[in-house]
Short mmCIF file of C-alpha atoms in Angstrom, two decimals:
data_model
loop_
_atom_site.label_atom_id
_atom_site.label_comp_id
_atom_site.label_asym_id
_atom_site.label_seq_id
_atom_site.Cartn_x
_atom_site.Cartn_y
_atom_site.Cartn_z
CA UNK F 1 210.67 -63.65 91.42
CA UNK F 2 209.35 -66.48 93.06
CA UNK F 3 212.09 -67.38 95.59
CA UNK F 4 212.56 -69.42 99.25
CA UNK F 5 215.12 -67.51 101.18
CA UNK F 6 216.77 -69.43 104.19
CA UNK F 7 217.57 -68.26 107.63
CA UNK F 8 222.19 -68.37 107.78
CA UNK F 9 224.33 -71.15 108.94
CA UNK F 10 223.61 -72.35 112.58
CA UNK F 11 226.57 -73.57 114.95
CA UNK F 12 225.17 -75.08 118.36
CA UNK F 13 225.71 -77.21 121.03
CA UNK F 14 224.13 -80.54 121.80
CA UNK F 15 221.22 -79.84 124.16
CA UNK F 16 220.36 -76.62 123.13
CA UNK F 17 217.35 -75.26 121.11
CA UNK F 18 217.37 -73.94 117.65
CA UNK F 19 214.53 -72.50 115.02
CA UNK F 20 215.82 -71.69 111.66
CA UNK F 21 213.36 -70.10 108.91
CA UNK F 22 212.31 -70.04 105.30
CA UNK F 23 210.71 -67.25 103.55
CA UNK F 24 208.77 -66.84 100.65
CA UNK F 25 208.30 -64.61 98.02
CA UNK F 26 206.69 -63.90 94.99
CA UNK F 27 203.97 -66.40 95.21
CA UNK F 28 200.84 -66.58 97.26
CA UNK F 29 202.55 -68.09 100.68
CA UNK F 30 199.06 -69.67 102.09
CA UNK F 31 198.05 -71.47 98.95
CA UNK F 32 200.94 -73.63 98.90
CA UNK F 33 202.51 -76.80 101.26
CA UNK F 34 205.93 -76.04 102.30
CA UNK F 35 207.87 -79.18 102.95
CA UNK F 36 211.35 -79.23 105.16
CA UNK F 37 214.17 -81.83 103.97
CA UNK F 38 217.61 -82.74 105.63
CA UNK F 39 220.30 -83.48 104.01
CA UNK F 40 223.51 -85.37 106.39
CA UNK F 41 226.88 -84.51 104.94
CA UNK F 42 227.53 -86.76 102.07
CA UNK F 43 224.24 -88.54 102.25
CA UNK F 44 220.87 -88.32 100.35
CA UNK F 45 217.64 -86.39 100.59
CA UNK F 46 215.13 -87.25 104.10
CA UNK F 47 211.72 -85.53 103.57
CA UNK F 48 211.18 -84.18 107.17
CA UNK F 49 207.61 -82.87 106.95
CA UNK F 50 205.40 -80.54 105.37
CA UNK F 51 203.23 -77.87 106.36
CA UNK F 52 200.11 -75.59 105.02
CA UNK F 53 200.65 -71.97 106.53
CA UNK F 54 196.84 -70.98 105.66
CA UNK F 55 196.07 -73.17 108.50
CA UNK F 56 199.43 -74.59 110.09
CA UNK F 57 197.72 -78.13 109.16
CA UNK F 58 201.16 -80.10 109.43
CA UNK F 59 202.37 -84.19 108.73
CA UNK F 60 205.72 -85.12 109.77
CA UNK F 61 207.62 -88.34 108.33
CA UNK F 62 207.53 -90.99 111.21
CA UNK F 63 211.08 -90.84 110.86
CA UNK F 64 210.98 -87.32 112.40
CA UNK F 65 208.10 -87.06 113.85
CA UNK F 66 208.68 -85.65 117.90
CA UNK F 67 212.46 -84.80 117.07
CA UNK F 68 211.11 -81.40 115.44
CA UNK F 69 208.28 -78.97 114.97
CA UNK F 70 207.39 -77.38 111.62
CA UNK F 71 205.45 -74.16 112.15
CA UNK F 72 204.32 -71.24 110.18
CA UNK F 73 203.50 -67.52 110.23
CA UNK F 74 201.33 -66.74 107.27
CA UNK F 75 201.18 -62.86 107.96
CA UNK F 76 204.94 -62.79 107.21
CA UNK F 77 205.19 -65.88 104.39
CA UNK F 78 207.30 -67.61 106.50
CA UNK F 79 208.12 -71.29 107.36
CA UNK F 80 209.94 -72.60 110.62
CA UNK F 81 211.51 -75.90 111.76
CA UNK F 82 212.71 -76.14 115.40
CA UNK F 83 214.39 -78.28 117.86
CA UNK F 84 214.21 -78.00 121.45
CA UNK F 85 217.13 -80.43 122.25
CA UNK F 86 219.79 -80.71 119.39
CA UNK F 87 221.92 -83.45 118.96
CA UNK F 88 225.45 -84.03 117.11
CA UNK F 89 223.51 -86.25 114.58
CA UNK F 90 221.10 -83.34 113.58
CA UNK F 91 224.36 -81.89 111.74
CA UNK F 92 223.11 -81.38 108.33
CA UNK F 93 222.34 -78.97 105.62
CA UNK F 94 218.35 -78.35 105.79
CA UNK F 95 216.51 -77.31 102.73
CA UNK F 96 212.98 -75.97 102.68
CA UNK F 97 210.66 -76.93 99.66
CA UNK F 98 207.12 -75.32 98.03
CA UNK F 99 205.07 -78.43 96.87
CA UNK F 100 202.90 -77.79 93.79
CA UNK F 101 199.95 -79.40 93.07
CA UNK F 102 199.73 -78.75 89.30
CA UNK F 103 203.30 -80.43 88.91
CA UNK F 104 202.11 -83.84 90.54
CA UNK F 105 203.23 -82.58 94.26
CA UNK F 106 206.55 -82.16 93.45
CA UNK F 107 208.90 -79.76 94.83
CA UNK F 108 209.16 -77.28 92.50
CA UNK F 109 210.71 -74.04 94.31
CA UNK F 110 213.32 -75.36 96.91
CA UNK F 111 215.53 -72.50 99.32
CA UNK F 112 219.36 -72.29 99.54
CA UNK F 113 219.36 -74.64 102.29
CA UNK F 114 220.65 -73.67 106.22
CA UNK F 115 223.50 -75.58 107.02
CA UNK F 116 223.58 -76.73 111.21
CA UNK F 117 226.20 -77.78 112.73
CA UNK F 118 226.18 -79.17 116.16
CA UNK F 119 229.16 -79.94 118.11
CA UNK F 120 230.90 -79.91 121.63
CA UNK E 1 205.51 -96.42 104.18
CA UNK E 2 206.37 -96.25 100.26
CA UNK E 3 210.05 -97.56 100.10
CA UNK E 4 212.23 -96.35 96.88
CA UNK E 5 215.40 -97.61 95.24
CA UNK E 6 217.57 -96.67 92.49
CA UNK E 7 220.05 -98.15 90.66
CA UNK E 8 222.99 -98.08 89.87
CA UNK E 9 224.40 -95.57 93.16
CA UNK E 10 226.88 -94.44 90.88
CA UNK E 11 228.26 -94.38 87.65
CA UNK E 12 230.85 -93.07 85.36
CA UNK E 13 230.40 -91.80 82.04
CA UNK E 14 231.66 -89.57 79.64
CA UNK E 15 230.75 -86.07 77.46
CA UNK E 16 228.40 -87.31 74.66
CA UNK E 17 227.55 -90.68 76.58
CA UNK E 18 223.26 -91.79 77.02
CA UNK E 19 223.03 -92.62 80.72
CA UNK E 20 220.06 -94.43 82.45
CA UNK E 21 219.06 -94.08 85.41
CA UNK E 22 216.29 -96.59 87.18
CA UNK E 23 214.07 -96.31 90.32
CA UNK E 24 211.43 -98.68 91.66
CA UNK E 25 208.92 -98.17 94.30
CA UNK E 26 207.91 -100.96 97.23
CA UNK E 27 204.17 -100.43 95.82
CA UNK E 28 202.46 -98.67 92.60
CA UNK E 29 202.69 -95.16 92.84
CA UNK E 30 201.24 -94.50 89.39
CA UNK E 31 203.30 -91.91 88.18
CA UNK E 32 203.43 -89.51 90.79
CA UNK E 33 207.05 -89.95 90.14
CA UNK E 34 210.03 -86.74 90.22
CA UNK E 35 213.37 -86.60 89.13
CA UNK E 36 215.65 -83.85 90.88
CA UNK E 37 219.24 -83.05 90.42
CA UNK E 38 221.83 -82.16 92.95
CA UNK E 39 224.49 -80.55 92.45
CA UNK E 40 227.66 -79.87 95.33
CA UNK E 41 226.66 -76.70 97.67
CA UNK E 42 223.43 -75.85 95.47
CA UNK E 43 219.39 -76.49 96.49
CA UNK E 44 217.92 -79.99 94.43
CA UNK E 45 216.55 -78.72 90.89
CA UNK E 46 212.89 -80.48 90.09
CA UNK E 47 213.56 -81.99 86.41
CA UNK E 48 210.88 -84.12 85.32
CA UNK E 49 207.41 -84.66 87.31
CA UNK E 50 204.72 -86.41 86.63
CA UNK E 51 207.42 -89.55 85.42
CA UNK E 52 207.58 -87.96 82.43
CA UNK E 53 206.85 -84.34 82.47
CA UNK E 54 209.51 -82.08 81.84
CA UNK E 55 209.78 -79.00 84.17
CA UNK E 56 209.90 -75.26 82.79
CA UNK E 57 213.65 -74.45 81.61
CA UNK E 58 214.81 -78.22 81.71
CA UNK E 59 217.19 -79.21 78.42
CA UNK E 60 215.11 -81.61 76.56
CA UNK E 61 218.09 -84.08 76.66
CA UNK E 62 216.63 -84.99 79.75
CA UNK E 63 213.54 -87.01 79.32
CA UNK E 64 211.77 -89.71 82.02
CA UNK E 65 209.44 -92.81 81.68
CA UNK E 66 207.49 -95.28 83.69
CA UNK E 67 204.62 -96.18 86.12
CA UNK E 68 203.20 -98.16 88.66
CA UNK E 69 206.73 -99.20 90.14
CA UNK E 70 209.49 -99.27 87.71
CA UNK E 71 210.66 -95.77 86.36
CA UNK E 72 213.63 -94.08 84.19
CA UNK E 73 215.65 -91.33 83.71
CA UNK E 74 218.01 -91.00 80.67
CA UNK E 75 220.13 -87.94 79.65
CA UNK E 76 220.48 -88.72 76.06
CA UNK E 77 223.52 -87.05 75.48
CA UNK E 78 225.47 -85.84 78.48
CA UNK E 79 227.00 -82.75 78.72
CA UNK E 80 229.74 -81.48 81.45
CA UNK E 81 227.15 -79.83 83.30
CA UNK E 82 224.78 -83.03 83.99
CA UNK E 83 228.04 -84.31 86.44
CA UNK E 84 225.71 -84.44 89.49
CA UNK E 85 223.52 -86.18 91.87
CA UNK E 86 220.35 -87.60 90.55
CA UNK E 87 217.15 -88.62 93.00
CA UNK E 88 214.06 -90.17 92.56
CA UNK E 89 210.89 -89.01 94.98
CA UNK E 90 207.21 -90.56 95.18
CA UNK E 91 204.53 -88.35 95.64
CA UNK E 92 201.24 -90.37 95.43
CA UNK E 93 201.51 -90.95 99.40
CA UNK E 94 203.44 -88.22 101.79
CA UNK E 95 207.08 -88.26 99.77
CA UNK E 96 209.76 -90.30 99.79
CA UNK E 97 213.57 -89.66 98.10
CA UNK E 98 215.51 -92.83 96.56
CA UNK E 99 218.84 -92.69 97.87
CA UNK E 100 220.41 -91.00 94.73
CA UNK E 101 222.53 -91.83 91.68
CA UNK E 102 225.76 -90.09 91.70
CA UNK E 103 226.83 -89.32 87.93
CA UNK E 104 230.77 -88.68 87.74
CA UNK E 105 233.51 -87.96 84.77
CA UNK E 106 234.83 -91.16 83.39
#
């Protein structure tokens, strides 16, 4: 089965660091972009960034781009997205994607989604 | 960047109703145009790509049109389990979400 599986719910506090994890299965890891998105409680979808783990080759939306670091380990087919200094407002649920090519770059295989809360 | 909007945010509609859902991007992005649907606690579900291409497993009530900057979605006849959140993403340059179209019970 072609799957994403997501690293468990994250509680933290502001200031401290935090790498969740997505891994794939099923599919050839290296031969696909994996793309992060957050998703705030009751808001919309915010593509994050995107990453290809044959090479770590990475492009981050401006919106993100120095908050976080998307990284990968292609020996285990696995994705990352870190922080190094969380804050209350990076609360949200965070979904990993696999963008395919043949489907006009959409995402077509998308994980369960790490929820992170971060409070006091 | 590549700006999107969709219209209406919400809407209310019942079993059995055709709803319509429209998105329009700041520039032409061709059609590299995807619907997803959202449901409560559950990953986004890639319907349609391409604009108008529908993905593997997708009811065929489901059907999307469009290109350049002005694209649809329309569930032709909804049933209970189409109650969800519906967004719009560009492809053609890095990706973009609308900010969704939340479909409720009338």
């Amino acid at each position: 089965e072609v799957q994403l599986v997501q690293s468990g719910v994250e509680v933290k506090k502001p200031g401290e660091s935090l790498k969740i994890s997505c891994k794939g299965s099923g599919f050839s890891f290296s031969s696909y972009w994996i793309g992060w998105v957050r998703q705030m409680p009751g808001k919309g979808l915010e593509w994050m960034g995107i990453i290809w783990p044959d090479n770590s080759d990475t492009t981050y939306s401006p919106s993100f781009q120095g908050r976080v670091t998307i990284s990968a380990d292609k020996s285990i087919s696995t994705a990352y997205l870190q922080w190094s200094s969380l804050k209350a407002s990076d609360t949200a649920t965070y979904y990993c994607a696999r963008r395919d090519y043949g489907l006009s770059d959409a995402f077509d295989i998308w994980g369960q989604g790490t929820m992170v809360t971060v409070s006091s | 960047d590549i700006q999107m909007t969709q219209s209406p945010s919400s809407l209310s509609a019942s079993v059995g109703d055709r709803v319509t859902i429209t998105c329009r991007a700041s520039q032409s992005i061709s059609r590299y145009l995807n619907w997803y649907q959202e449901k409560p606690g559950k990953a986004p579900k890639l319907l349609i790509y391409a604009a108008s291409t529908l993905q593997s497993g997708v009811p065929s009530r489901f059907s999307g049109s469009g290109s350049g900057t002005d694209f649809t979605l329309t569930i032709s006849s909804l049933q209970p389990e189409d109650f969800a959140s519906y967004y719009c993403q560009q492809s053609y340059s890095t990706f973009t979400f609308g900010p969704g179209t939340k479909v409720d019970i009338k």
